[in-house]
mmCIF file with all atom_site columns, C-alpha atoms in Angstrom:
data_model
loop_
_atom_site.group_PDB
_atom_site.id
_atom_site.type_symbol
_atom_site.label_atom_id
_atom_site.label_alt_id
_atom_site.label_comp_id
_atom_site.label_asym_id
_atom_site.label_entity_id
_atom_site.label_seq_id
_atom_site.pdbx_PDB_ins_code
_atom_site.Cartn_x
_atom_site.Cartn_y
_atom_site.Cartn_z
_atom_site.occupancy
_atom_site.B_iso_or_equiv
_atom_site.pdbx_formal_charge
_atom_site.auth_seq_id
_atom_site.auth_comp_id
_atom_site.auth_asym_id
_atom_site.auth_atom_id
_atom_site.pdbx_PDB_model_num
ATOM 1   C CA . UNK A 1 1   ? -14.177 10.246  51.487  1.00 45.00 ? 1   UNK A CA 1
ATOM 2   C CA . UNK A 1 2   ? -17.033 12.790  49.571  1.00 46.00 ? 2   UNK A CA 1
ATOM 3   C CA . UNK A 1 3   ? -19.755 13.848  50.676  1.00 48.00 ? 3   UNK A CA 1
ATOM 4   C CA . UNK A 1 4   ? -23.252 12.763  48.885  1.00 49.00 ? 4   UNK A CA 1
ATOM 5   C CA . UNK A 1 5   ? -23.736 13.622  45.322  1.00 49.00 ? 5   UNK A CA 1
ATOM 6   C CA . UNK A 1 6   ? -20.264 13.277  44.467  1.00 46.00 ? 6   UNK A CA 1
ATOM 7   C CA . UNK A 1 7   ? -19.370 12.047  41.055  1.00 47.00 ? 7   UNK A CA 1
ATOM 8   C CA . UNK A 1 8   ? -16.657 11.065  39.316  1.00 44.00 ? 8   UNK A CA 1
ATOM 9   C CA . UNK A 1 9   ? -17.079 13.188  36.757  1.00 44.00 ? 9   UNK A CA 1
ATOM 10  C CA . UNK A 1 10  ? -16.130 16.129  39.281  1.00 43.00 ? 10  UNK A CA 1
ATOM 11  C CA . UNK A 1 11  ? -12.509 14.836  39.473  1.00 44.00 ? 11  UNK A CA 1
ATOM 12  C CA . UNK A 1 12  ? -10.245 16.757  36.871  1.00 45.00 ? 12  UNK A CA 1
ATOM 13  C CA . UNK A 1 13  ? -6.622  16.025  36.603  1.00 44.00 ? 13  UNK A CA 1
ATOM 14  C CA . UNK A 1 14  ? -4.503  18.482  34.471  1.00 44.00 ? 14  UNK A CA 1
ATOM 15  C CA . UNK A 1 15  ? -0.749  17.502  33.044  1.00 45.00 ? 15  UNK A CA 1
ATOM 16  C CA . UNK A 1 16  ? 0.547   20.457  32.236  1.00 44.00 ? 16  UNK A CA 1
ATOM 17  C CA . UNK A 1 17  ? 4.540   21.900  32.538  1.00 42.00 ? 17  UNK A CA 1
ATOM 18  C CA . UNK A 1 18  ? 3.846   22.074  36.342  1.00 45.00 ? 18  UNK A CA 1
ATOM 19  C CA . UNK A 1 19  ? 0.964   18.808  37.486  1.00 43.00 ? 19  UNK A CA 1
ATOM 20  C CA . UNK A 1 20  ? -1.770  19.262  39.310  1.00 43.00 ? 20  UNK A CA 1
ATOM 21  C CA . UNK A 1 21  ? -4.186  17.379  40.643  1.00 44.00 ? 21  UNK A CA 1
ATOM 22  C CA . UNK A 1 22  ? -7.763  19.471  41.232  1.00 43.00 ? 22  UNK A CA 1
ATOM 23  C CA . UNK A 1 23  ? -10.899 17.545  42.611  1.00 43.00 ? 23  UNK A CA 1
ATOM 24  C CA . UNK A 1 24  ? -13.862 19.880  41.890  1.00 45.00 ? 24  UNK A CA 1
ATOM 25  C CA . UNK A 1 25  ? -16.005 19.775  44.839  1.00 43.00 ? 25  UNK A CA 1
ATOM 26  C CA . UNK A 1 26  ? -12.728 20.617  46.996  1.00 44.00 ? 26  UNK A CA 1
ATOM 27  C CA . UNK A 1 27  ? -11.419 23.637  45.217  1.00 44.00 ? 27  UNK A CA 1
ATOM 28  C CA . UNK A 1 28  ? -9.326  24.351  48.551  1.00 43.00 ? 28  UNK A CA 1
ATOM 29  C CA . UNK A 1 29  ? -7.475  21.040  47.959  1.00 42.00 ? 29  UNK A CA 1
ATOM 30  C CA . UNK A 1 30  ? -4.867  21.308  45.520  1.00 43.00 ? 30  UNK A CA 1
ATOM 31  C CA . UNK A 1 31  ? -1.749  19.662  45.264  1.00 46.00 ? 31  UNK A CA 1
ATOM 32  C CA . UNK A 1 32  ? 1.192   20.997  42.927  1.00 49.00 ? 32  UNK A CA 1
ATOM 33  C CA . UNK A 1 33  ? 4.204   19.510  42.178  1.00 51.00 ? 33  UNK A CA 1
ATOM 34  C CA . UNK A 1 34  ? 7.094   21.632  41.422  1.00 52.00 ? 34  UNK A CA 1
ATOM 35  C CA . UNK A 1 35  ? 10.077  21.651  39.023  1.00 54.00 ? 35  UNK A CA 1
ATOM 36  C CA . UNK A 1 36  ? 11.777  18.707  40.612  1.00 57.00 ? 36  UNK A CA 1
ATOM 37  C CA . UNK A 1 37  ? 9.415   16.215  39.365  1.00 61.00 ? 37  UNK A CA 1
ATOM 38  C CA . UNK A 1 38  ? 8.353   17.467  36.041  1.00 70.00 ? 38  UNK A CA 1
ATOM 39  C CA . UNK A 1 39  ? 11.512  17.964  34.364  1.00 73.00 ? 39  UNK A CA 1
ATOM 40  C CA . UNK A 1 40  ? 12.457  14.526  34.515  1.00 75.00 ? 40  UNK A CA 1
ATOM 41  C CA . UNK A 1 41  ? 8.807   13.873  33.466  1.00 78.00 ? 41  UNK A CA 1
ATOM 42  C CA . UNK A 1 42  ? 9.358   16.161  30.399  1.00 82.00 ? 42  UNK A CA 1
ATOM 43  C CA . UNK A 1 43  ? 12.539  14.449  29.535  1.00 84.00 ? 43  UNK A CA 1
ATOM 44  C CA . UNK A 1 44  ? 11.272  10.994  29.780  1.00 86.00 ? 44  UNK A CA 1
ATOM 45  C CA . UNK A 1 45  ? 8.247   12.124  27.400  1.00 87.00 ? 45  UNK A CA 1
ATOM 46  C CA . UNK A 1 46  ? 10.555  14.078  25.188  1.00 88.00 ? 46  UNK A CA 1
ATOM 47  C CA . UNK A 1 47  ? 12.912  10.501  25.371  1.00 89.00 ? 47  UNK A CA 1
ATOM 48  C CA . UNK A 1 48  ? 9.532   8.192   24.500  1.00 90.00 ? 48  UNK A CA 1
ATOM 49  C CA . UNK A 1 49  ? 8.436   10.941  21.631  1.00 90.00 ? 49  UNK A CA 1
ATOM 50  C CA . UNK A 1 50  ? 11.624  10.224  20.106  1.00 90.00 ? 50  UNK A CA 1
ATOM 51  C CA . UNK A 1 51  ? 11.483  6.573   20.484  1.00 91.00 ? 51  UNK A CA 1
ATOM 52  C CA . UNK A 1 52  ? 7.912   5.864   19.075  1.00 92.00 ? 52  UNK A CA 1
ATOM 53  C CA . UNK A 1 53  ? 9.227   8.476   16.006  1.00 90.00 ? 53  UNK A CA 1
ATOM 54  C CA . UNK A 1 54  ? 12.605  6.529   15.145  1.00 92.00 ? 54  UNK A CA 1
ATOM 55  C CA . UNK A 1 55  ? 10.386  3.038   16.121  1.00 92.00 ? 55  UNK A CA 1
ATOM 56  C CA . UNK A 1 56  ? 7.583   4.392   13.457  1.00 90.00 ? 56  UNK A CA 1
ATOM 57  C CA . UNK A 1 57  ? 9.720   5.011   10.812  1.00 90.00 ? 57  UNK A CA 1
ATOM 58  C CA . UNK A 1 58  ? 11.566  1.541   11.181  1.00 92.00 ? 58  UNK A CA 1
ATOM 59  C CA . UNK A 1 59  ? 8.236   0.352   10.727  1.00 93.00 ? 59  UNK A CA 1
ATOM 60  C CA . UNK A 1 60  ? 7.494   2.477   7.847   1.00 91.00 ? 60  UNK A CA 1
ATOM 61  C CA . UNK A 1 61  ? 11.517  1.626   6.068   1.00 92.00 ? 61  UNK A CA 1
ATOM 62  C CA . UNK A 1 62  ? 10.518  -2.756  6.663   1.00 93.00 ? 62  UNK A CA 1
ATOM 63  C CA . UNK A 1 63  ? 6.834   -2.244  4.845   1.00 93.00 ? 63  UNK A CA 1
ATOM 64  C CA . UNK A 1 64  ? 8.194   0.111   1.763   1.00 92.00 ? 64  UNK A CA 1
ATOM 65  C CA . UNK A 1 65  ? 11.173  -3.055  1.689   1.00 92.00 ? 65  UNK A CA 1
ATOM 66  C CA . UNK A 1 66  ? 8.619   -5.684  1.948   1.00 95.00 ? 66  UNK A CA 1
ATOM 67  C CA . UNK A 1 67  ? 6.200   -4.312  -1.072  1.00 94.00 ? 67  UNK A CA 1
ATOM 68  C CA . UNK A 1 68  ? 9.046   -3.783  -2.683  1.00 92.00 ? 68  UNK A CA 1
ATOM 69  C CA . UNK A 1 69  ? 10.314  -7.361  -2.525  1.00 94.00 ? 69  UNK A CA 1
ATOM 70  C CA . UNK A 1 70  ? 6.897   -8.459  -3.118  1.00 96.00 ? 70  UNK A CA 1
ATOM 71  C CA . UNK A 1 71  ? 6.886   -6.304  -6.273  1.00 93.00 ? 71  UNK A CA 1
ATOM 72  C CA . UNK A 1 72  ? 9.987   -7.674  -7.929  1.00 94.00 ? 72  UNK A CA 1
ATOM 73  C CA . UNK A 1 73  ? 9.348   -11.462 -6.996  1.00 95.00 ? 73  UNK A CA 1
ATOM 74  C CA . UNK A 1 74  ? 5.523   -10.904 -8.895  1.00 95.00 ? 74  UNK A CA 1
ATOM 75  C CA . UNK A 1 75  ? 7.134   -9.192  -11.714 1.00 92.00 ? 75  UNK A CA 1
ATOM 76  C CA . UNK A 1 76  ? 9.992   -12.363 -11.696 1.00 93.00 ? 76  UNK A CA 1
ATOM 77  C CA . UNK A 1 77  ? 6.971   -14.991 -12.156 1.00 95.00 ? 77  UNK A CA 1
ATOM 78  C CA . UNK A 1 78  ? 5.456   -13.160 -14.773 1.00 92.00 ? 78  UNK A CA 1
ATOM 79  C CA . UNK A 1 79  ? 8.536   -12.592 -16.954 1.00 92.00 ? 79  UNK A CA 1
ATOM 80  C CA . UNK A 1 80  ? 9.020   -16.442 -16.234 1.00 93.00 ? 80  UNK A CA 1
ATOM 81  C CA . UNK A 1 81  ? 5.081   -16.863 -17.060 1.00 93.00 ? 81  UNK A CA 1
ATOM 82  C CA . UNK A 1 82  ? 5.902   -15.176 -20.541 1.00 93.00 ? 82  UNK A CA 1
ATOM 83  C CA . UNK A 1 83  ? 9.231   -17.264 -21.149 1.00 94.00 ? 83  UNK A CA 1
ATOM 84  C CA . UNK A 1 84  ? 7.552   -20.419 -20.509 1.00 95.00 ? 84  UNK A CA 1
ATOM 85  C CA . UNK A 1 85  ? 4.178   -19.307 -22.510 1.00 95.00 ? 85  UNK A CA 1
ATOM 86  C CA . UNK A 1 86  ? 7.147   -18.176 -25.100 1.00 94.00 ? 86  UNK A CA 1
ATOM 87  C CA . UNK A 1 87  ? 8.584   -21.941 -25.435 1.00 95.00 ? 87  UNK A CA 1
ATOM 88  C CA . UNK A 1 88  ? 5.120   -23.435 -25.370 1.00 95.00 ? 88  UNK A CA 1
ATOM 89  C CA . UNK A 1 89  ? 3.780   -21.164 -27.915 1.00 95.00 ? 89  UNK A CA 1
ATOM 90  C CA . UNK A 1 90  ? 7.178   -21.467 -30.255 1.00 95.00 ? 90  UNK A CA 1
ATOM 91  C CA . UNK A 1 91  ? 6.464   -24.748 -30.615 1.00 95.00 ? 91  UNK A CA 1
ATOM 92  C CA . UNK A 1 92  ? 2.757   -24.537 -32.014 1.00 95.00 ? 92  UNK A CA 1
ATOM 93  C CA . UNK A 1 93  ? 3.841   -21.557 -33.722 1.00 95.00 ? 93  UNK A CA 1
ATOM 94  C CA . UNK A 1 94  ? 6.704   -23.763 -35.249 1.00 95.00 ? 94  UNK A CA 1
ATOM 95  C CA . UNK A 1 95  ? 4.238   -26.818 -36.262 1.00 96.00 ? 95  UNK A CA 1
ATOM 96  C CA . UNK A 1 96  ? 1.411   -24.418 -37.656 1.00 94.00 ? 96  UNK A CA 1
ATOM 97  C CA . UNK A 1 97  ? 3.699   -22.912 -39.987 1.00 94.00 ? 97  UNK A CA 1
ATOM 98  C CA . UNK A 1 98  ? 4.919   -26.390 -41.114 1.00 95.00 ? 98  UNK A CA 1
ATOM 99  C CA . UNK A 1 99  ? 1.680   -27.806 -41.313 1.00 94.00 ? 99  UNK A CA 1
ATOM 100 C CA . UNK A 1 100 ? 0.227   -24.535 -43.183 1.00 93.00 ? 100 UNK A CA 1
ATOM 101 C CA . UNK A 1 101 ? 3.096   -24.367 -45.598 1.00 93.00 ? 101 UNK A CA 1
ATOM 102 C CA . UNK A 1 102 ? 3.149   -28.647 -46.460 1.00 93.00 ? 102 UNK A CA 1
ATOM 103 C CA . UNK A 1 103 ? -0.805  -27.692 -46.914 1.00 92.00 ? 103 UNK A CA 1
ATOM 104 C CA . UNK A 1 104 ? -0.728  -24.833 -49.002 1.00 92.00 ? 104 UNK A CA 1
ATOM 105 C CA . UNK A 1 105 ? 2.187   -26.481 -51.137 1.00 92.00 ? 105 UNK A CA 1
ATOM 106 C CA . UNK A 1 106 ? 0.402   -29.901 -51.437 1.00 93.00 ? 106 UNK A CA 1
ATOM 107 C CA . UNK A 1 107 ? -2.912  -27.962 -52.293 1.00 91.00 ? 107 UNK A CA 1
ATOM 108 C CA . UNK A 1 108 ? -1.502  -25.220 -54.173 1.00 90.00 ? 108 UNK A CA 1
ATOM 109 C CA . UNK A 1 109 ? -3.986  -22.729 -51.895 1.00 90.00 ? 109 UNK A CA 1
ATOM 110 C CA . UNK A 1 110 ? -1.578  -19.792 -50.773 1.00 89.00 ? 110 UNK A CA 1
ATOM 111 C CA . UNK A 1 111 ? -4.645  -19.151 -48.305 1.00 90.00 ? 111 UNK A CA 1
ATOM 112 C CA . UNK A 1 112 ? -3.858  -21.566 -45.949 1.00 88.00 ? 112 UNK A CA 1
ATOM 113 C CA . UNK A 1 113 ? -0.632  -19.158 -45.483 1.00 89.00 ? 113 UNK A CA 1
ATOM 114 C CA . UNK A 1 114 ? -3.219  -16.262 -43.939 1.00 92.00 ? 114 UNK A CA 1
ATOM 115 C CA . UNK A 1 115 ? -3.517  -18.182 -40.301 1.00 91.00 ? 115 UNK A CA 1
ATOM 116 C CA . UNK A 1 116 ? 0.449   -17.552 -39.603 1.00 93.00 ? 116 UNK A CA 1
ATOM 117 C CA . UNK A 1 117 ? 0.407   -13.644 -39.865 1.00 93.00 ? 117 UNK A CA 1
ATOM 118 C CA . UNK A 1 118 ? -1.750  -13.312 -36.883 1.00 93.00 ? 118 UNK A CA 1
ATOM 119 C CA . UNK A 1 119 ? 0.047   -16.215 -34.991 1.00 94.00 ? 119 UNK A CA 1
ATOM 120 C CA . UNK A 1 120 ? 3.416   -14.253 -35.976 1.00 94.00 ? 120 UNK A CA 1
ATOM 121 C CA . UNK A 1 121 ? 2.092   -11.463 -33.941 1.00 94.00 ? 121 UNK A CA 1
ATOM 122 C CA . UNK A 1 122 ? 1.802   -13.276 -30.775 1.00 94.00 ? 122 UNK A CA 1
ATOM 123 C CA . UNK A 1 123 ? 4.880   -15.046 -30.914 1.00 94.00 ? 123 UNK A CA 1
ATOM 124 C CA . UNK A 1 124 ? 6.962   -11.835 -31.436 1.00 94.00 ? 124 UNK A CA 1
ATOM 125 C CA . UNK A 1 125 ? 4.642   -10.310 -28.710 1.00 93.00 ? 125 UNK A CA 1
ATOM 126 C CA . UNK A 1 126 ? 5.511   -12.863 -26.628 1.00 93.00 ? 126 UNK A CA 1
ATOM 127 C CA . UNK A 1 127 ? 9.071   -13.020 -27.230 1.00 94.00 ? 127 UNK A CA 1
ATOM 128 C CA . UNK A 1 128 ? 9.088   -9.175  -26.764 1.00 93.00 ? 128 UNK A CA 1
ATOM 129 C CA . UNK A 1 129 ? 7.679   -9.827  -23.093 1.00 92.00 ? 129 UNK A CA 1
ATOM 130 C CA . UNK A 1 130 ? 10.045  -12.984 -21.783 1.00 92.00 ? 130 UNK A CA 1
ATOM 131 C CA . UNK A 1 131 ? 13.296  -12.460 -23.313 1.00 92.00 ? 131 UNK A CA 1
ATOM 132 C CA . UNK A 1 132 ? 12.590  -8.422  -24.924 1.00 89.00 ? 132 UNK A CA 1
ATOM 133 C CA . UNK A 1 133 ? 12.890  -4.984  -24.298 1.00 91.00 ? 133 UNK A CA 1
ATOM 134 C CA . UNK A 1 134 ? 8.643   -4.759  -23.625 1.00 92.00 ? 134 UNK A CA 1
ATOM 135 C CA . UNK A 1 135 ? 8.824   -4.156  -20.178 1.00 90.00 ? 135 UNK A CA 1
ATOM 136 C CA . UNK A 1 136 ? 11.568  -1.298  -20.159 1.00 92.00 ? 136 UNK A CA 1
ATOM 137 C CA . UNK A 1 137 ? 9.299   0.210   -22.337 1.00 94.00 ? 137 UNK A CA 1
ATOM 138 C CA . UNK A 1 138 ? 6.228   -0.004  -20.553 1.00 93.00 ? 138 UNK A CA 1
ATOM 139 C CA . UNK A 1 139 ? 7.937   1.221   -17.180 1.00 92.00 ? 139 UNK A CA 1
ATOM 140 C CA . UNK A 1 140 ? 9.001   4.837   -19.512 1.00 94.00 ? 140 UNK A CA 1
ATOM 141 C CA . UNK A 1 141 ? 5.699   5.284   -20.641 1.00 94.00 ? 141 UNK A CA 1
ATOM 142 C CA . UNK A 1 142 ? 4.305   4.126   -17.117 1.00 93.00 ? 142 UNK A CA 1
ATOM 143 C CA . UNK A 1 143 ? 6.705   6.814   -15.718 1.00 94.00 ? 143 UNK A CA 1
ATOM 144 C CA . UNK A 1 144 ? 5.790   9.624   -18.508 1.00 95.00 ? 144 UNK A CA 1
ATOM 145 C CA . UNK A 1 145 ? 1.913   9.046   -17.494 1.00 93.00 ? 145 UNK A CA 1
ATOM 146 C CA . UNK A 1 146 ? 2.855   9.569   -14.540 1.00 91.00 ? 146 UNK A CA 1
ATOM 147 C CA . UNK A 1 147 ? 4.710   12.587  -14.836 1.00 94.00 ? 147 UNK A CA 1
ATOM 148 C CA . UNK A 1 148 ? 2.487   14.080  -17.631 1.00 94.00 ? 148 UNK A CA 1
ATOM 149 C CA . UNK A 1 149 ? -0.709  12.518  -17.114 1.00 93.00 ? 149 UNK A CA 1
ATOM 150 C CA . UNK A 1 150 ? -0.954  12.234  -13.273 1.00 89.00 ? 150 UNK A CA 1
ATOM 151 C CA . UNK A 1 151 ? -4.658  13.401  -13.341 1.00 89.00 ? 151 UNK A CA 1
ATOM 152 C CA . UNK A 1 152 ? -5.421  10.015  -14.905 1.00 89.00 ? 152 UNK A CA 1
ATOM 153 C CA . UNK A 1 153 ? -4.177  7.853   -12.013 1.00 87.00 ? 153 UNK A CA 1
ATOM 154 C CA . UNK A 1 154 ? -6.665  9.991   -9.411  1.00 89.00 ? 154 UNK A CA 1
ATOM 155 C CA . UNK A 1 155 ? -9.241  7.533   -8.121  1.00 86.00 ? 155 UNK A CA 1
ATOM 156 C CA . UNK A 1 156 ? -12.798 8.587   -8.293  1.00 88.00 ? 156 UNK A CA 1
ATOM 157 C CA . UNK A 1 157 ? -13.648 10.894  -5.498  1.00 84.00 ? 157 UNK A CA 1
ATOM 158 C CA . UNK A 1 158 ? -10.331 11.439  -4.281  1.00 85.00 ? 158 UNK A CA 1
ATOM 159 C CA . UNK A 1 159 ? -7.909  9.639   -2.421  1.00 85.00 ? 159 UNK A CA 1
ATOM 160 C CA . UNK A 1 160 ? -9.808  8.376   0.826   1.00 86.00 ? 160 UNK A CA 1
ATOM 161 C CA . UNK A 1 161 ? -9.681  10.112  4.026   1.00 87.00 ? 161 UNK A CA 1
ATOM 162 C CA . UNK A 1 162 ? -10.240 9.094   7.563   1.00 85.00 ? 162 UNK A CA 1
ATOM 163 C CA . UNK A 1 163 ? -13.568 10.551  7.600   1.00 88.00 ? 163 UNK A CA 1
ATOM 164 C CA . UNK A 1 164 ? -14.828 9.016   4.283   1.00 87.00 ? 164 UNK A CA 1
ATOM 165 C CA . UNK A 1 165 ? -13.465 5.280   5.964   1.00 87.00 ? 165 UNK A CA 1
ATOM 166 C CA . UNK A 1 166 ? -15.312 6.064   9.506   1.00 86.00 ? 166 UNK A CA 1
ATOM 167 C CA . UNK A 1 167 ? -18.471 6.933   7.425   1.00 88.00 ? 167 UNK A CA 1
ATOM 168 C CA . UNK A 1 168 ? -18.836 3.959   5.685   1.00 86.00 ? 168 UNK A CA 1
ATOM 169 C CA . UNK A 1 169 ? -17.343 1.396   8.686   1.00 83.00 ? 169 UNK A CA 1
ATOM 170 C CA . UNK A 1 170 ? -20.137 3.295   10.596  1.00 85.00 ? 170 UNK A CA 1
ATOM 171 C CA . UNK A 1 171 ? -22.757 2.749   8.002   1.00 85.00 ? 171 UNK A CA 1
ATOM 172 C CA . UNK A 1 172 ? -21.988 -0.891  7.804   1.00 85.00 ? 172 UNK A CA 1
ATOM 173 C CA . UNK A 1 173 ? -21.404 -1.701  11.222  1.00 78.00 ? 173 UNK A CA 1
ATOM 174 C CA . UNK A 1 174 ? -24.549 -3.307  13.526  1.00 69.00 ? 174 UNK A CA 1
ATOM 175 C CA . UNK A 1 175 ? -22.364 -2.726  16.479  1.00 66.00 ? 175 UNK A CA 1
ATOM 176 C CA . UNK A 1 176 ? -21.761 0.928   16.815  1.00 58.00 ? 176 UNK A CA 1
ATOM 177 C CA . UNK A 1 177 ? -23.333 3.223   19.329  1.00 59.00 ? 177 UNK A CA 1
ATOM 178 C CA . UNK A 1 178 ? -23.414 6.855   18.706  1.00 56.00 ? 178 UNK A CA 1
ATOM 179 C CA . UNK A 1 179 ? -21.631 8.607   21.811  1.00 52.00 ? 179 UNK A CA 1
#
């Protein structure tokens, strides 16, 4: 038992290569273990530390699979987007140039023709995207802007850092209470 005006603040324990346990109104009370407890405490840490490293970068292998997996299904809906839009569109494109070609032949108007050169650019367009070579060559100049023009891709300010996130969660927060 302590005597008045301890605290619990006066207690300080210590894990070092050798443990030891000091209370700091007894200074004459120390206890010290030796070597045959703390080597099979330094092994066991040693044994966790490798654990929670191999377990961390399981972890860290699963996420990079999942976004990657989440990355090709997105890009297999939109190349199936732009096939479908493709077979949609074909057939508009198909009945506008009929219909503009029976009216500028019937009407003698080679006007009515003008409407089809900027509907032919969307249909190649979008045949280009579903069934084309458009997005192999949007990933080479994705991957030369990368490699050339990396300064493009930095976000404003920099890339966030712990500090920057704790600033503004403390800003915003009604809850916190400066220590």
């Amino acid at each position: 038992r302590l005597g008045e005006g301890a605290r619990a603040r006066d207690f300080r324990f210590r894990i070092d290569s050798k443990v030891s346990v000091e209370v700091g109104l007894a200074p004459f009370l120390q206890v010290k273990m030796g070597f045959f407890l703390s080597r099979p405490m330094d092994e066991n840490m040693k044994k966790q530390q490798e654990f929670m490293l191999m377990n961390s970068r399981l972890q860290l292998e699963r996420q990079i699979l999942m976004q990657n997996q989440m990355r090709e299904r997105q890009m297999a809906m939109q190349i199936a987007w732009s096939r479908e839009f493709f077979k949609y569109f074909g057939t508009f494109f198909s009945i506008a140039v009929l219909g503009c070609t029976a009216g500028a032949v019937k009407k003698k108007k080679p006007g009515l023709f003008i409407p089809i050169i900027p509907l032919s650019f969307i249909f190649v367009y979008q045949y280009d995207m579903g069934y084309g070579t458009l997005l192999q060559r949007m990933k080479g100049e994705a991957e030369k802007i990368i490699e050339m023009e990396s300064t493009l891709l930095e976000p404003p300010h920099g890339v966030p850092t712990f500090e920057s996130i704790e600033k503004a969660r403390r800003a915003q927060s009604k809850f916190f209470i400066e220590k």
